[in-house]
Short mmCIF file of C-alpha atoms in Angstrom, two decimals:
data_model
loop_
_atom_site.label_atom_id
_atom_site.label_comp_id
_atom_site.label_asym_id
_atom_site.label_seq_id
_atom_site.Cartn_x
_atom_site.Cartn_y
_atom_site.Cartn_z
CA UNK A 1 0.00 0.00 0.00
CA UNK A 2 1.02 3.63 -0.31
CA UNK A 3 0.99 4.41 3.39
CA UNK A 4 3.91 6.40 4.66
CA UNK A 5 6.37 4.88 7.05
CA UNK A 6 7.65 7.07 9.87
CA UNK A 7 11.17 6.84 11.24
CA UNK A 8 12.25 6.67 14.01
CA UNK A 9 9.19 5.02 15.46
CA UNK A 10 10.01 6.29 18.95
CA UNK A 11 12.05 9.29 20.01
CA UNK A 12 12.89 10.62 23.46
CA UNK A 13 14.47 14.07 23.84
CA UNK A 14 15.07 16.74 26.45
CA UNK A 15 12.94 19.87 26.52
CA UNK A 16 14.54 22.59 24.41
CA UNK A 17 16.13 20.15 21.96
CA UNK A 18 15.03 19.76 18.36
CA UNK A 19 13.12 16.68 17.26
CA UNK A 20 13.31 15.35 13.71
CA UNK A 21 11.25 12.54 12.28
CA UNK A 22 11.06 11.18 8.78
CA UNK A 23 8.39 9.68 6.57
CA UNK A 24 9.10 7.57 3.50
CA UNK A 25 6.58 6.50 0.88
CA UNK A 26 6.57 4.30 -2.17
CA UNK A 27 4.79 5.99 -5.10
CA UNK A 28 4.42 9.54 -6.39
CA UNK A 29 2.18 11.75 -4.34
CA UNK A 30 -0.13 14.73 -4.71
CA UNK A 31 0.37 15.89 -1.17
CA UNK A 32 1.71 14.77 2.19
CA UNK A 33 0.27 15.77 5.55
CA UNK A 34 1.51 15.61 9.11
CA UNK A 35 -0.80 15.12 12.07
CA UNK A 36 -0.26 15.10 15.83
CA UNK A 37 -2.14 12.91 18.29
CA UNK A 38 -1.90 13.54 22.01
CA UNK A 39 -2.61 10.55 24.21
CA UNK A 40 -6.29 9.64 24.21
CA UNK A 41 -7.24 12.41 21.78
CA UNK A 42 -8.08 12.83 18.11
CA UNK A 43 -5.58 13.74 15.41
CA UNK A 44 -4.78 17.38 14.80
CA UNK A 45 -3.61 18.58 11.41
CA UNK A 46 -0.20 20.25 11.45
CA UNK A 47 0.98 20.91 7.90
CA UNK A 48 0.06 19.94 4.34
CA UNK A 49 2.82 20.07 1.73
CA UNK A 50 2.09 19.59 -1.96
CA UNK A 51 4.27 17.68 -4.38
CA UNK A 52 5.55 20.88 -6.02
CA UNK A 53 6.65 22.37 -2.68
CA UNK A 54 9.95 21.66 -0.96
CA UNK A 55 9.56 23.24 2.46
CA UNK A 56 6.84 24.69 4.68
CA UNK A 57 6.90 26.30 8.09
CA UNK A 58 4.31 26.72 10.80
CA UNK A 59 5.49 28.22 14.06
CA UNK A 60 8.12 25.87 15.49
CA UNK A 61 7.40 23.25 12.83
CA UNK A 62 9.32 22.82 9.61
CA UNK A 63 8.39 20.22 7.00
CA UNK A 64 10.53 19.33 4.01
CA UNK A 65 9.64 17.17 1.05
CA UNK A 66 12.10 15.40 -1.23
CA UNK A 67 10.13 13.79 -4.04
CA UNK A 68 13.26 12.30 -5.61
CA UNK A 69 13.89 10.31 -2.41
CA UNK A 70 10.19 9.87 -1.71
CA UNK A 71 10.58 11.18 1.81
CA UNK A 72 9.52 13.99 4.10
CA UNK A 73 10.83 15.22 7.41
CA UNK A 74 9.14 17.04 10.27
CA UNK A 75 11.34 19.17 12.50
CA UNK A 76 10.08 20.51 15.82
CA UNK A 77 12.42 23.18 17.13
CA UNK A 78 12.88 24.06 20.81
CA UNK A 79 10.65 21.20 21.93
CA UNK A 80 8.32 21.51 24.89
CA UNK A 81 6.77 18.91 27.17
CA UNK A 82 3.45 19.65 25.44
CA UNK A 83 4.95 18.33 22.17
CA UNK A 84 4.87 14.83 23.66
CA UNK A 85 2.57 13.02 21.24
CA UNK A 86 2.40 10.62 18.32
CA UNK A 87 3.07 12.13 14.93
CA UNK A 88 1.61 10.65 11.76
CA UNK A 89 2.34 11.30 8.14
CA UNK A 90 -0.39 10.72 5.58
CA UNK A 91 0.03 10.63 1.83
CA UNK A 92 -2.23 11.10 -1.16
CA UNK A 93 -1.00 8.95 -4.00
CA UNK A 94 -0.81 10.56 -7.44
CA UNK A 95 -2.13 7.34 -9.01
CA UNK A 96 -4.35 6.22 -6.22
CA UNK A 97 -7.89 6.22 -5.08
CA UNK A 98 -8.07 9.83 -3.88
CA UNK A 99 -7.71 8.99 -0.21
CA UNK A 100 -5.30 9.64 2.61
CA UNK A 101 -3.04 6.74 3.57
CA UNK A 102 -1.75 7.07 7.14
CA UNK A 103 1.51 5.75 8.47
CA UNK A 104 1.78 3.89 11.75
CA UNK A 105 2.95 6.90 13.70
CA UNK A 106 5.99 8.09 15.53
CA UNK A 107 5.97 8.42 19.35
CA UNK A 108 7.85 11.48 20.63
CA UNK A 109 8.47 11.99 24.34
CA UNK A 110 9.83 15.35 25.49
CA UNK A 111 11.35 15.14 28.95
CA UNK A 112 10.97 18.33 31.03
CA UNK B 1 -17.61 26.14 17.07
CA UNK B 2 -17.54 22.68 18.63
CA UNK B 3 -15.83 21.23 15.54
CA UNK B 4 -16.29 17.46 15.24
CA UNK B 5 -17.99 15.75 18.15
CA UNK B 6 -18.36 12.03 18.81
CA UNK B 7 -20.42 10.05 21.29
CA UNK B 8 -19.97 7.93 23.26
CA UNK B 9 -16.32 8.24 24.37
CA UNK B 10 -16.20 4.63 25.57
CA UNK B 11 -18.38 1.61 24.87
CA UNK B 12 -18.27 -2.06 25.79
CA UNK B 13 -20.36 -4.49 23.75
CA UNK B 14 -20.90 -8.20 23.74
CA UNK B 15 -20.37 -10.18 20.57
CA UNK B 16 -23.45 -9.96 18.38
CA UNK B 17 -24.80 -6.72 19.80
CA UNK B 18 -25.41 -3.74 17.55
CA UNK B 19 -24.83 -0.08 18.21
CA UNK B 20 -24.45 3.31 16.56
CA UNK B 21 -21.49 5.62 16.98
CA UNK B 22 -22.55 9.22 16.59
CA UNK B 23 -20.60 11.92 14.79
CA UNK B 24 -21.57 15.53 14.20
CA UNK B 25 -19.77 18.57 12.81
CA UNK B 26 -20.76 22.24 12.83
CA UNK B 27 -18.32 23.49 10.18
CA UNK B 28 -20.65 22.91 7.22
CA UNK B 29 -18.19 20.44 5.69
CA UNK B 30 -19.46 18.32 2.85
CA UNK B 31 -16.90 15.55 3.32
CA UNK B 32 -17.05 13.23 6.31
CA UNK B 33 -15.36 9.93 7.02
CA UNK B 34 -14.88 7.21 9.59
CA UNK B 35 -11.52 5.68 10.47
CA UNK B 36 -10.46 3.00 12.86
CA UNK B 37 -7.16 3.02 14.67
CA UNK B 38 -5.55 -0.21 15.79
CA UNK B 39 -2.18 -0.56 17.54
CA UNK B 40 0.71 -0.62 15.08
CA UNK B 41 -1.55 -0.19 12.03
CA UNK B 42 -2.20 3.50 11.55
CA UNK B 43 -5.66 4.75 10.62
CA UNK B 44 -7.78 2.86 8.14
CA UNK B 45 -10.77 4.30 6.28
CA UNK B 46 -14.08 2.51 6.91
CA UNK B 47 -16.69 4.60 5.06
CA UNK B 48 -16.93 8.12 3.78
CA UNK B 49 -19.47 10.62 2.46
CA UNK B 50 -19.06 13.43 -0.05
CA UNK B 51 -22.36 15.06 0.86
CA UNK B 52 -25.81 14.45 2.26
CA UNK B 53 -27.31 11.31 0.76
CA UNK B 54 -24.01 10.06 -0.70
CA UNK B 55 -21.81 7.46 0.98
CA UNK B 56 -19.17 5.02 -0.19
CA UNK B 57 -16.94 2.29 1.15
CA UNK B 58 -13.41 2.75 2.31
CA UNK B 59 -10.65 0.24 2.95
CA UNK B 60 -12.32 -1.83 5.68
CA UNK B 61 -16.12 -1.49 5.34
CA UNK B 62 -17.26 -4.99 6.30
CA UNK B 63 -19.48 -5.13 9.38
CA UNK B 64 -20.29 -1.41 9.29
CA UNK B 65 -23.08 0.69 7.80
CA UNK B 66 -23.36 4.45 7.38
CA UNK B 67 -25.94 6.95 6.23
CA UNK B 68 -25.83 10.71 5.71
CA UNK B 69 -29.24 12.32 5.94
CA UNK B 70 -27.91 15.77 6.90
CA UNK B 71 -24.69 17.68 6.28
CA UNK B 72 -23.99 17.73 10.03
CA UNK B 73 -24.38 14.08 11.04
CA UNK B 74 -22.64 10.90 9.93
CA UNK B 75 -23.45 7.93 12.21
CA UNK B 76 -21.58 4.62 12.00
CA UNK B 77 -23.56 1.46 12.72
CA UNK B 78 -22.08 -1.81 13.87
CA UNK B 79 -24.54 -4.46 12.75
CA UNK B 80 -23.36 -7.45 14.81
CA UNK B 81 -20.30 -6.63 16.86
CA UNK B 82 -17.29 -8.94 16.72
CA UNK B 83 -14.10 -8.91 18.84
CA UNK B 84 -12.17 -7.91 15.69
CA UNK B 85 -14.04 -4.60 15.81
CA UNK B 86 -12.40 -3.68 19.11
CA UNK B 87 -10.67 -0.44 18.18
CA UNK B 88 -10.67 3.32 18.51
CA UNK B 89 -12.99 4.97 16.00
CA UNK B 90 -12.45 8.46 14.67
CA UNK B 91 -14.82 10.59 12.67
CA UNK B 92 -13.33 13.31 10.48
CA UNK B 93 -14.64 16.07 8.28
CA UNK B 94 -13.11 18.19 5.57
CA UNK B 95 -14.04 21.22 3.50
CA UNK B 96 -12.09 20.32 0.39
CA UNK B 97 -12.27 16.55 0.21
CA UNK B 98 -10.82 13.30 1.50
CA UNK B 99 -7.32 14.27 0.41
CA UNK B 100 -7.22 17.68 2.06
CA UNK B 101 -6.91 18.78 5.68
CA UNK B 102 -9.00 16.54 7.93
CA UNK B 103 -10.59 17.69 11.18
CA UNK B 104 -10.90 14.79 13.62
CA UNK B 105 -13.24 14.15 16.49
CA UNK B 106 -11.95 12.95 19.88
CA UNK B 107 -12.67 9.30 19.16
CA UNK B 108 -14.74 6.45 20.57
CA UNK B 109 -12.94 3.57 22.26
CA UNK B 110 -14.92 0.40 21.60
CA UNK B 111 -14.33 -2.97 23.23
CA UNK B 112 -16.20 -6.05 22.02
CA UNK B 113 -16.15 -8.99 24.41
#
């Protein structure tokens, strides 16, 4: 399937450090989205990046997209304890069925 | 705006029982969908709707029914619950379609014994 695969699957960092996680996918995409899920809550949309874009920023978040490597990265700068969550990438395949395919998620723990 | 709301938050069923998971949104979104989230598997699409009166199957539709009589509501029915349907269920809505930004509800945690 087209679903993205996040890496690393679990990450533990100190508050104030930067956190970087990656998402790889298999086929060409229309867009790629990152979502955050706090424990016991629903997913919250963070950033959508289209296939013709290379980088997007939102506050302390920076997303890059490398279509030649079929990968994306999410950088959280100056992490806070409140950033502790699971982070999911979701892709829309260029050839696919017009749906979002979610990865399995990436657990980030920020230690105060 | 309340956004996307779901009830109940938790539910325990016995095998064979039926129930309806409720979902409502107040953002006037045409697109609504149901996902299930299982450990280590990401979210999988169950059913979706592109507007009132129009529904279609997603990736894992078996054992579930949906209807969309109004723009606001999109209930998910479990016809005869099975232990394999133990999961966390999320409803989502979107203004621009299934492939654009999704707004998720808080989820319903369902256990089938």
